[in-house]
Coordinates of C-alpha atoms (C1' of nucleotides) in Angstrom, one line a residue:
Chain X
M16 CA 6.1 -28.3 31.4
V17 CA 5.0 -25.4 29.7
K18 CA 6.4 -23.5 27.0
T19 CA 9.7 -20.9 27.6
A20 CA 10.9 -19.4 24.9
K21 CA 11.9 -16.5 25.1
H22 CA 9.5 -15.0 22.6
N23 CA 6.1 -16.8 23.2
R24 CA 5.1 -16.6 19.0
Q25 CA 1.5 -15.9 19.5
E26 CA 2.7 -12.4 21.1
V27 CA 4.8 -11.9 18.7
I28 CA 2.9 -12.7 16.1
Q29 CA 0.2 -10.5 17.4
K30 CA 3.1 -7.7 17.5
A31 CA 4.2 -8.0 14.2
T32 CA -0.1 -7.7 13.4
D33 CA -0.1 -3.8 14.3
L34 CA 3.1 -3.1 13.1
F35 CA 2.4 -4.3 9.1
W36 CA -1.6 -3.2 9.8
E37 CA 0.0 -0.1 10.4
K38 CA 2.5 0.6 7.9
G39 CA 1.8 -1.7 5.1
F40 CA 4.0 -4.9 3.9
H41 CA 6.6 -2.5 1.9
A42 CA 6.7 0.7 4.2
T43 CA 7.5 -2.2 7.2
S44 CA 11.2 -2.6 7.3
M45 CA 13.3 -6.2 8.9
R46 CA 14.6 -4.1 11.1
N47 CA 11.0 -2.1 12.1
L48 CA 10.0 -5.6 12.9
Q49 CA 13.1 -6.5 15.4
D50 CA 13.2 -3.3 17.1
F51 CA 9.3 -3.9 17.7
V52 CA 9.6 -7.2 18.6
D53 CA 13.1 -7.1 20.1
M54 CA 14.3 -9.8 18.5
R55 CA 17.2 -10.2 16.1
P56 CA 17.1 -11.0 12.7
G57 CA 18.6 -14.6 13.3
S58 CA 15.8 -15.2 15.3
I59 CA 12.9 -13.6 13.1
Y60 CA 14.1 -16.0 10.1
A61 CA 14.4 -19.0 11.9
S62 CA 11.0 -18.4 13.5
F63 CA 9.2 -17.4 9.6
G64 CA 11.9 -18.2 7.2
S65 CA 11.1 -14.7 5.7
K66 CA 9.5 -11.4 5.9
E67 CA 7.0 -13.3 3.4
G68 CA 6.3 -16.0 5.6
L69 CA 5.7 -13.5 8.8
F70 CA 3.1 -11.6 6.8
K71 CA 1.7 -14.6 5.9
E72 CA 1.1 -15.4 9.6
V73 CA -0.1 -12.7 9.8
L74 CA -2.5 -12.2 7.6
K75 CA -3.6 -16.2 8.7
C76 CA -4.2 -14.8 12.6
Y77 CA -5.4 -11.4 11.7
A78 CA -8.3 -13.6 9.3
N79 CA -9.2 -15.5 12.9
A80 CA -9.6 -13.0 14.6
S81 CA -11.9 -11.9 12.3
A82 CA -13.2 -14.8 12.1
A83 CA -13.5 -14.9 15.9
R84 CA -14.9 -12.0 16.5
L85 CA -18.2 -12.7 14.0
E86 CA -18.5 -15.9 16.1
A87 CA -18.4 -13.1 19.2
C88 CA -20.5 -11.0 17.8
I89 CA -23.9 -13.6 17.4
E90 CA -24.2 -15.2 20.7
A91 CA -24.1 -11.8 21.9
S92 CA -26.9 -10.9 19.7
S93 CA -30.6 -12.1 19.5
S94 CA -31.0 -11.8 16.3
P95 CA -28.6 -12.5 12.7
L96 CA -29.2 -8.9 11.8
E97 CA -27.9 -7.6 14.8
A98 CA -24.7 -9.7 14.9
L99 CA -24.0 -8.8 11.9
R100 CA -25.3 -5.1 12.6
T101 CA -22.7 -5.0 16.2
F102 CA -20.3 -6.4 13.9
F103 CA -20.2 -3.8 11.8
N104 CA -20.1 -1.3 14.1
L105 CA -16.6 -3.5 15.8
A106 CA -14.8 -2.9 12.6
V107 CA -15.8 0.4 12.3
I108 CA -14.5 1.2 15.7
D109 CA -11.5 -0.5 15.7
C110 CA -10.7 1.0 11.9
R111 CA -10.7 4.4 14.2
E112 CA -7.9 3.0 16.8
P113 CA -5.0 5.0 16.5
S114 CA -2.9 2.1 16.8
S115 CA -4.4 0.1 13.6
G116 CA -3.6 0.7 10.0
G117 CA -7.3 1.8 9.7
M118 CA -9.1 -0.4 6.4
C119 CA -9.3 -4.0 6.9
M120 CA -6.0 -5.4 6.5
L121 CA -7.3 -7.9 4.0
V122 CA -8.0 -5.4 1.9
K123 CA -5.1 -3.4 2.1
T124 CA -3.1 -6.5 1.2
I125 CA -4.8 -7.1 -1.8
S126 CA -4.5 -2.6 -2.6
E127 CA -0.8 -3.0 -2.1
L128 CA 0.5 -6.1 -3.9
T129 CA 1.2 -6.6 -7.4
D130 CA 2.3 -10.3 -8.5
E131 CA 5.1 -9.8 -7.2
N132 CA 4.3 -11.5 -3.6
A133 CA 1.6 -13.1 -6.0
D134 CA 1.4 -16.0 -3.2
L135 CA 0.8 -13.4 -0.3
Q136 CA -2.1 -11.3 -2.3
I137 CA -3.9 -15.5 -3.6
E138 CA -3.5 -16.1 0.7
A139 CA -5.4 -13.1 1.4
K140 CA -8.4 -12.9 -1.2
Q141 CA -9.1 -16.4 0.1
L142 CA -9.3 -15.3 3.3
L143 CA -11.6 -12.9 2.5
G144 CA -13.3 -15.4 1.1
I145 CA -13.5 -16.7 4.5
V146 CA -15.3 -14.3 6.1
E147 CA -17.9 -13.7 3.3
D148 CA -18.8 -17.1 4.0
G149 CA -19.5 -16.8 7.7
F150 CA -22.0 -13.5 6.7
A151 CA -24.1 -15.7 3.9
V152 CA -24.6 -18.3 7.0
L153 CA -25.8 -15.3 9.0
L154 CA -27.8 -14.5 6.3
D155 CA -29.8 -17.1 5.8
Q156 CA -30.5 -17.4 9.2
A157 CA -32.1 -14.0 9.0
S158 CA -33.6 -15.2 6.1
A159 CA -35.3 -18.3 8.0
C160 CA -36.3 -16.1 10.4
G161 CA -38.1 -14.2 8.5
E162 CA -36.2 -11.6 9.5
L163 CA -35.3 -10.5 5.8
D164 CA -37.5 -10.1 3.0
S165 CA -36.8 -14.2 1.6
S166 CA -36.9 -12.9 -2.0
K167 CA -33.5 -12.4 -1.9
D168 CA -30.4 -14.3 -2.7
P169 CA -28.4 -14.5 0.7
R170 CA -24.8 -15.5 -1.3
R171 CA -25.4 -12.0 -3.0
L172 CA -26.5 -10.5 0.1
A173 CA -23.9 -11.7 1.4
R174 CA -21.4 -9.9 -1.3
F175 CA -23.6 -6.5 -0.7
L176 CA -22.3 -6.3 2.9
Q177 CA -19.4 -7.4 2.4
M178 CA -18.4 -4.8 -0.3
Q179 CA -20.3 -2.5 2.3
L180 CA -18.1 -3.0 4.7
M181 CA -14.8 -2.5 2.8
G182 CA -16.2 0.9 1.4
I183 CA -17.4 2.0 5.2
R184 CA -13.8 0.9 6.4
A185 CA -11.8 3.0 3.6
Y186 CA -14.8 5.7 3.8
A187 CA -14.2 6.2 7.3
L188 CA -10.0 6.7 6.4
A189 CA -10.5 9.5 3.9
N190 CA -13.0 11.0 6.7
D191 CA -12.7 11.7 10.8
E192 CA -16.8 12.6 10.9
T193 CA -18.0 9.9 13.1
E194 CA -21.2 11.3 13.1
Q195 CA -20.8 10.7 8.7
V196 CA -19.4 7.2 8.8
N197 CA -22.2 5.9 11.4
E198 CA -25.2 7.4 9.5
L199 CA -23.0 5.4 6.8
I200 CA -23.9 1.7 9.0
E201 CA -27.4 2.4 9.1
D202 CA -28.5 4.0 5.5
V203 CA -26.5 0.3 4.6
F204 CA -28.9 -1.9 7.1
S205 CA -31.7 0.5 6.3
S206 CA -31.1 -0.2 2.6
L207 CA -31.4 -4.4 4.3
R208 CA -35.4 -3.6 5.0
Chain Y
M126 CA 7.6 28.4 -30.8
V127 CA 6.4 24.8 -29.7
K128 CA 7.4 23.2 -26.7
T129 CA 10.2 21.6 -28.2
A130 CA 11.2 19.6 -24.6
K131 CA 12.1 16.5 -25.7
H132 CA 9.1 14.9 -22.4
N133 CA 6.5 16.3 -22.7
R134 CA 5.5 16.6 -19.1
Q135 CA 1.7 15.4 -19.5
E136 CA 3.9 12.5 -20.7
V137 CA 5.4 12.3 -17.7
I138 CA 3.1 12.5 -15.5
Q139 CA 0.5 10.2 -17.0
K140 CA 3.6 7.3 -17.9
A141 CA 4.2 8.0 -13.6
T142 CA 0.2 7.9 -12.4
D143 CA 0.8 4.6 -14.9
L144 CA 3.6 2.9 -11.8
F145 CA 2.6 4.3 -9.3
W146 CA -1.1 3.2 -9.5
E147 CA 0.3 -0.3 -10.2
K148 CA 2.6 -0.8 -7.5
G149 CA 1.7 1.8 -4.8
F150 CA 3.7 4.8 -3.7
H151 CA 6.5 2.7 -1.7
A152 CA 7.1 -0.4 -4.0
T153 CA 7.9 1.7 -7.1
S154 CA 11.4 3.0 -7.1
M155 CA 12.9 5.8 -8.8
R156 CA 14.6 4.0 -11.0
N157 CA 11.4 2.0 -11.7
L158 CA 9.9 5.2 -12.7
Q159 CA 13.5 6.7 -14.6
D160 CA 13.0 2.8 -17.0
F161 CA 9.4 3.6 -17.4
V162 CA 9.8 7.4 -18.2
D163 CA 12.9 6.7 -20.0
M164 CA 14.6 10.3 -18.2
R165 CA 17.9 9.9 -16.4
P166 CA 17.3 11.1 -11.8
G167 CA 18.7 13.8 -12.6
S168 CA 16.6 15.3 -15.2
I169 CA 13.5 13.9 -13.4
Y170 CA 14.6 15.8 -9.5
A171 CA 14.8 18.5 -11.8
S172 CA 11.1 18.5 -12.8
F173 CA 9.7 17.3 -9.7
G174 CA 11.6 18.2 -7.4
S175 CA 11.7 14.8 -5.8
K176 CA 9.9 11.0 -5.7
E177 CA 6.8 12.8 -3.2
G178 CA 6.7 16.0 -5.2
L179 CA 6.1 13.5 -7.8
F180 CA 4.1 11.6 -6.9
K181 CA 1.9 15.3 -5.5
E182 CA 1.6 15.9 -9.7
V183 CA 0.4 12.0 -10.3
L184 CA -2.1 12.7 -7.4
K185 CA -3.4 16.0 -8.7
C186 CA -3.7 14.8 -12.1
Y187 CA -5.5 11.7 -11.5
A188 CA -8.5 13.5 -9.6
N189 CA -8.2 15.9 -12.0
A190 CA -9.0 13.3 -14.5
S191 CA -11.8 11.7 -12.6
A192 CA -14.0 15.4 -11.8
A193 CA -13.5 15.4 -16.0
R194 CA -14.9 12.0 -16.2
L195 CA -17.3 12.6 -14.7
E196 CA -18.0 15.4 -16.1
A197 CA -18.1 13.9 -19.3
C198 CA -20.2 11.5 -17.8
I199 CA -23.5 13.5 -17.3
E200 CA -22.8 15.3 -20.9
A201 CA -23.1 11.5 -22.3
S202 CA -26.1 11.3 -19.9
S203 CA -29.5 12.6 -20.1
S204 CA -30.2 12.6 -16.4
P205 CA -28.0 13.1 -13.5
L206 CA -28.5 9.3 -12.0
E207 CA -28.0 8.2 -15.6
A208 CA -24.5 10.1 -15.1
L209 CA -23.9 8.9 -11.7
R210 CA -24.5 5.2 -13.2
T211 CA -22.5 5.6 -16.2
F212 CA -19.6 6.6 -14.0
F213 CA -20.0 3.7 -11.8
N214 CA -19.5 1.6 -14.5
L215 CA -16.7 2.9 -15.8
A216 CA -15.3 3.2 -13.0
V217 CA -14.9 0.0 -12.7
I218 CA -13.4 -1.0 -15.8
D219 CA -10.8 0.8 -15.8
C220 CA -10.9 -1.2 -12.4
R221 CA -10.3 -3.9 -14.6
E222 CA -7.5 -3.1 -16.8
P223 CA -4.8 -4.6 -16.0
S224 CA -2.6 -1.9 -16.8
S225 CA -4.3 0.5 -13.8
G226 CA -3.6 -0.9 -9.7
G227 CA -7.5 -1.6 -9.3
M228 CA -8.6 0.6 -6.4
C229 CA -9.3 4.2 -6.4
M230 CA -5.4 5.7 -6.7
L231 CA -6.3 8.1 -3.8
V232 CA -8.0 5.7 -2.2
K233 CA -5.2 3.5 -2.6
T234 CA -2.5 6.0 -1.6
I235 CA -5.1 7.1 1.6
S236 CA -4.4 2.9 2.5
E237 CA -1.1 3.0 2.2
L238 CA 0.4 6.1 3.4
T239 CA 0.8 7.0 7.2
D240 CA 2.4 10.2 8.8
E241 CA 5.5 9.8 6.9
N242 CA 4.2 11.9 4.1
A243 CA 0.9 13.1 5.4
D244 CA 0.9 16.4 2.9
L245 CA 0.7 13.3 0.6
Q246 CA -2.4 11.8 2.7
I247 CA -3.9 14.9 3.0
E248 CA -3.6 15.8 -0.7
A249 CA -5.1 12.6 -1.3
K250 CA -8.1 13.2 1.2
Q251 CA -9.0 17.0 -0.2
L252 CA -8.8 15.3 -3.9
L253 CA -11.4 12.7 -2.8
G254 CA -13.9 15.4 -1.5
I255 CA -13.8 17.1 -4.6
V256 CA -15.2 14.0 -6.1
E257 CA -17.5 14.2 -4.0
D258 CA -18.5 17.2 -4.7
G259 CA -19.5 16.5 -8.2
F260 CA -21.8 13.4 -6.7
A261 CA -23.9 16.1 -4.4
V262 CA -23.9 18.3 -7.5
L263 CA -25.5 15.7 -9.7
L264 CA -27.9 14.6 -6.7
D265 CA -28.5 18.3 -6.3
Q266 CA -30.0 17.8 -9.5
A267 CA -31.7 14.3 -9.7
S268 CA -33.4 15.6 -6.6
A269 CA -34.5 18.4 -8.0
C270 CA -36.5 17.1 -11.7
G271 CA -37.8 14.6 -9.7
E272 CA -35.8 11.6 -10.6
L273 CA -34.5 10.9 -6.8
D274 CA -37.4 11.0 -3.6
S275 CA -37.0 14.7 -2.7
S276 CA -36.8 13.9 1.1
K277 CA -33.5 12.0 0.7
D278 CA -30.7 14.5 1.8
P279 CA -27.9 14.3 -1.2
R280 CA -24.9 15.9 0.8
R281 CA -25.4 12.8 3.0
L282 CA -26.8 10.8 -0.2
A283 CA -23.1 12.0 -2.0
R284 CA -21.0 10.3 1.2
F285 CA -23.8 6.9 0.9
L286 CA -22.8 6.7 -2.6
Q287 CA -18.5 7.7 -2.7
M288 CA -19.1 4.7 -0.3
Q289 CA -20.5 2.2 -2.1
L290 CA -18.0 2.8 -4.5
M291 CA -14.5 2.6 -2.9
G292 CA -16.2 -0.6 -2.6
I293 CA -17.4 -2.2 -5.3
R294 CA -13.7 -0.7 -6.8
A295 CA -12.4 -3.0 -3.3
Y296 CA -14.4 -5.8 -3.7
A297 CA -13.4 -6.4 -7.7
L298 CA -10.0 -6.6 -6.6
A299 CA -10.8 -9.6 -4.6
N300 CA -13.2 -10.9 -6.6
D301 CA -12.5 -11.5 -10.5
E302 CA -16.4 -12.3 -11.5
T303 CA -17.9 -9.8 -13.6
E304 CA -21.3 -10.7 -13.4
Q305 CA -21.1 -10.9 -9.0
V306 CA -19.5 -6.5 -9.7
N307 CA -22.5 -5.5 -11.9
E308 CA -24.7 -7.0 -9.7
L309 CA -23.0 -5.4 -6.6
I310 CA -24.1 -1.8 -9.2
E311 CA -27.4 -2.9 -10.1
D312 CA -27.8 -3.7 -6.2
V313 CA -26.5 0.2 -5.6
F314 CA -28.7 2.4 -7.2
S315 CA -31.2 0.0 -6.9
S316 CA -31.2 0.8 -3.0
L317 CA -31.2 4.7 -4.0
R318 CA -34.7 4.1 -4.9
Chain G
dG141 C1' 28.9 29.6 -36.5
dA142 C1' 29.9 31.5 -32.0
dT143 C1' 28.1 32.1 -27.4
dA144 C1' 25.2 32.0 -23.4
dA145 C1' 20.9 29.3 -21.1
dA146 C1' 18.9 25.3 -20.2
dA147 C1' 18.2 20.6 -20.4
dT148 C1' 20.0 15.6 -19.5
dT149 C1' 23.6 12.6 -18.4
dG150 C1' 25.4 9.3 -15.7
dA151 C1' 28.4 8.3 -12.1
dG152 C1' 27.8 7.7 -7.9
dC153 C1' 26.6 9.2 -2.9
dG154 C1' 24.8 8.0 2.5
dA155 C1' 21.8 5.2 4.0
dT156 C1' 18.8 1.1 4.1
dC157 C1' 16.7 -3.6 2.9
dG158 C1' 15.9 -8.5 2.9
dT159 C1' 19.0 -12.1 4.3
dT160 C1' 22.5 -15.1 6.2
dC161 C1' 25.6 -17.0 9.6
dA162 C1' 29.3 -18.7 12.5
dA163 C1' 30.0 -17.6 17.8
dA164 C1' 27.7 -16.7 21.9
dT165 C1' 23.9 -18.0 25.2
dT166 C1' 20.2 -20.5 27.2
dG167 C1' 17.8 -25.1 29.1
dA168 C1' 17.1 -30.4 29.5
dG169 C1' 19.1 -34.8 30.5
dT170 C1' 22.3 -36.9 33.1
Chain N
dA283 C1' 29.3 -29.7 37.2
dC284 C1' 29.0 -31.8 32.2
dT285 C1' 27.2 -32.3 27.7
dC286 C1' 24.4 -30.9 23.6
dA287 C1' 21.4 -29.8 20.7
dA288 C1' 17.7 -25.8 20.8
dT289 C1' 17.8 -20.8 20.6
dT290 C1' 19.4 -16.3 20.7
dT291 C1' 22.7 -13.0 18.9
dG292 C1' 25.0 -9.1 16.3
dA293 C1' 28.0 -7.9 12.3
dA294 C1' 27.9 -7.9 7.2
dC295 C1' 27.2 -9.0 2.7
dG296 C1' 25.4 -7.7 -1.4
dA297 C1' 21.3 -5.3 -3.9
dT298 C1' 18.7 -1.5 -4.2
dC299 C1' 17.2 2.8 -1.6
dG300 C1' 16.7 8.3 -2.7
dC301 C1' 19.1 11.7 -4.1
dT302 C1' 23.1 14.7 -5.8
dC303 C1' 26.2 17.2 -9.1
dA304 C1' 30.0 18.0 -12.4
dA305 C1' 30.0 16.5 -17.0
dT306 C1' 28.1 17.0 -21.1
dT307 C1' 24.3 17.2 -25.0
dT308 C1' 21.1 20.5 -26.5
dT309 C1' 18.3 25.0 -27.7
dA310 C1' 17.3 29.9 -28.4
dT311 C1' 19.2 34.0 -30.0
dC312 C1' 21.6 36.5 -32.7

DNA sequence: GATAAAATTGAGCGATCGTTCAAATTGAGT
DNA sequence: ACTCAATTTGAACGATCGCTCAATTTTATC
């Protein structure tokens, strides 16, 4: 027998992601969430325990989706660097669709939260590390197949790329000129060579 | 006759900056501010009109201070690129002192706020533009005095640098390894040549 | 020192916050 | 159909939100 619960957990998390991503943790009220996912407070608290609990679950799903997208870029591309390039383009496009909040949700979370909610901060930092690890693996491959100057340290390059992606998505928030943002991606990847 | 008001306006704004920068707009309550600047609500509202009004004034002062710091870096340096390098180092150090919020306050603001508070968003975007203009002027000089390959477009390079600075400060939030952050600055400036 | 203007105070407004829980509803096993 | 556990509901809790304003204190002028 299939799941018959009125609210599919993944759908709820997805909707909560949309809202949290756009408005941030503090500016999203439980009443906003109740309306948006069409659940009453008791149900939400029975499922997720607290606003923080729901948010933490949202962060995990978001990071999983990011890792999955990077994987998809790899399979759709013929080389490691091309995969990274595709991933960057996707991230910036996602950044621009009005439904999303713009920046990487993990960065936005780290930026917003303080020592209150320390556990959420730590969670977000760890999840960012996972994505960076994915970059490092790809850059290792790029180095191995000669697509990248093998004298460069892949781990350091991964940090460099992670930083640049954060920068581009932040910059895109403040500057609506799509062409200029695309030039930034261009500049990043030409600086790799 | 000198100003004898109990609360110097600039001091109040500076304290408010510290609090807003660290906690963000939404997470900073008026009661937090009342305690921190030691003023009662009536006084604050008489001076600044609203929480938004105070925040907008804080943003302006923050941007002015940034521009002034860039100017100071220019005077303390012997070349345009060296001035930029000093400015980057300063920004990242400021980023790391625990009193401040870490990221550039303007980026953090744009990241946090939504269409509610649209005027604050617009304000922050414009102020960011001013800093970028400062970069462009410096890069123009660097190009003129041969410190920079004159085939490169200074405006585009200014956007590139602005993006990188955003990226580094965001990255520094998620990664506490000072050495790795310094390597990032290294990488950015070596990619300019 | 009397007086008027300016600045500051703090109790408290209505609204909203995250959260709880007794009651109502639903779904599976018999 | 009946039962019982699981799920969902929504009114309501105390706390806190941004903010107001009559009352008080401070300051400037004479």
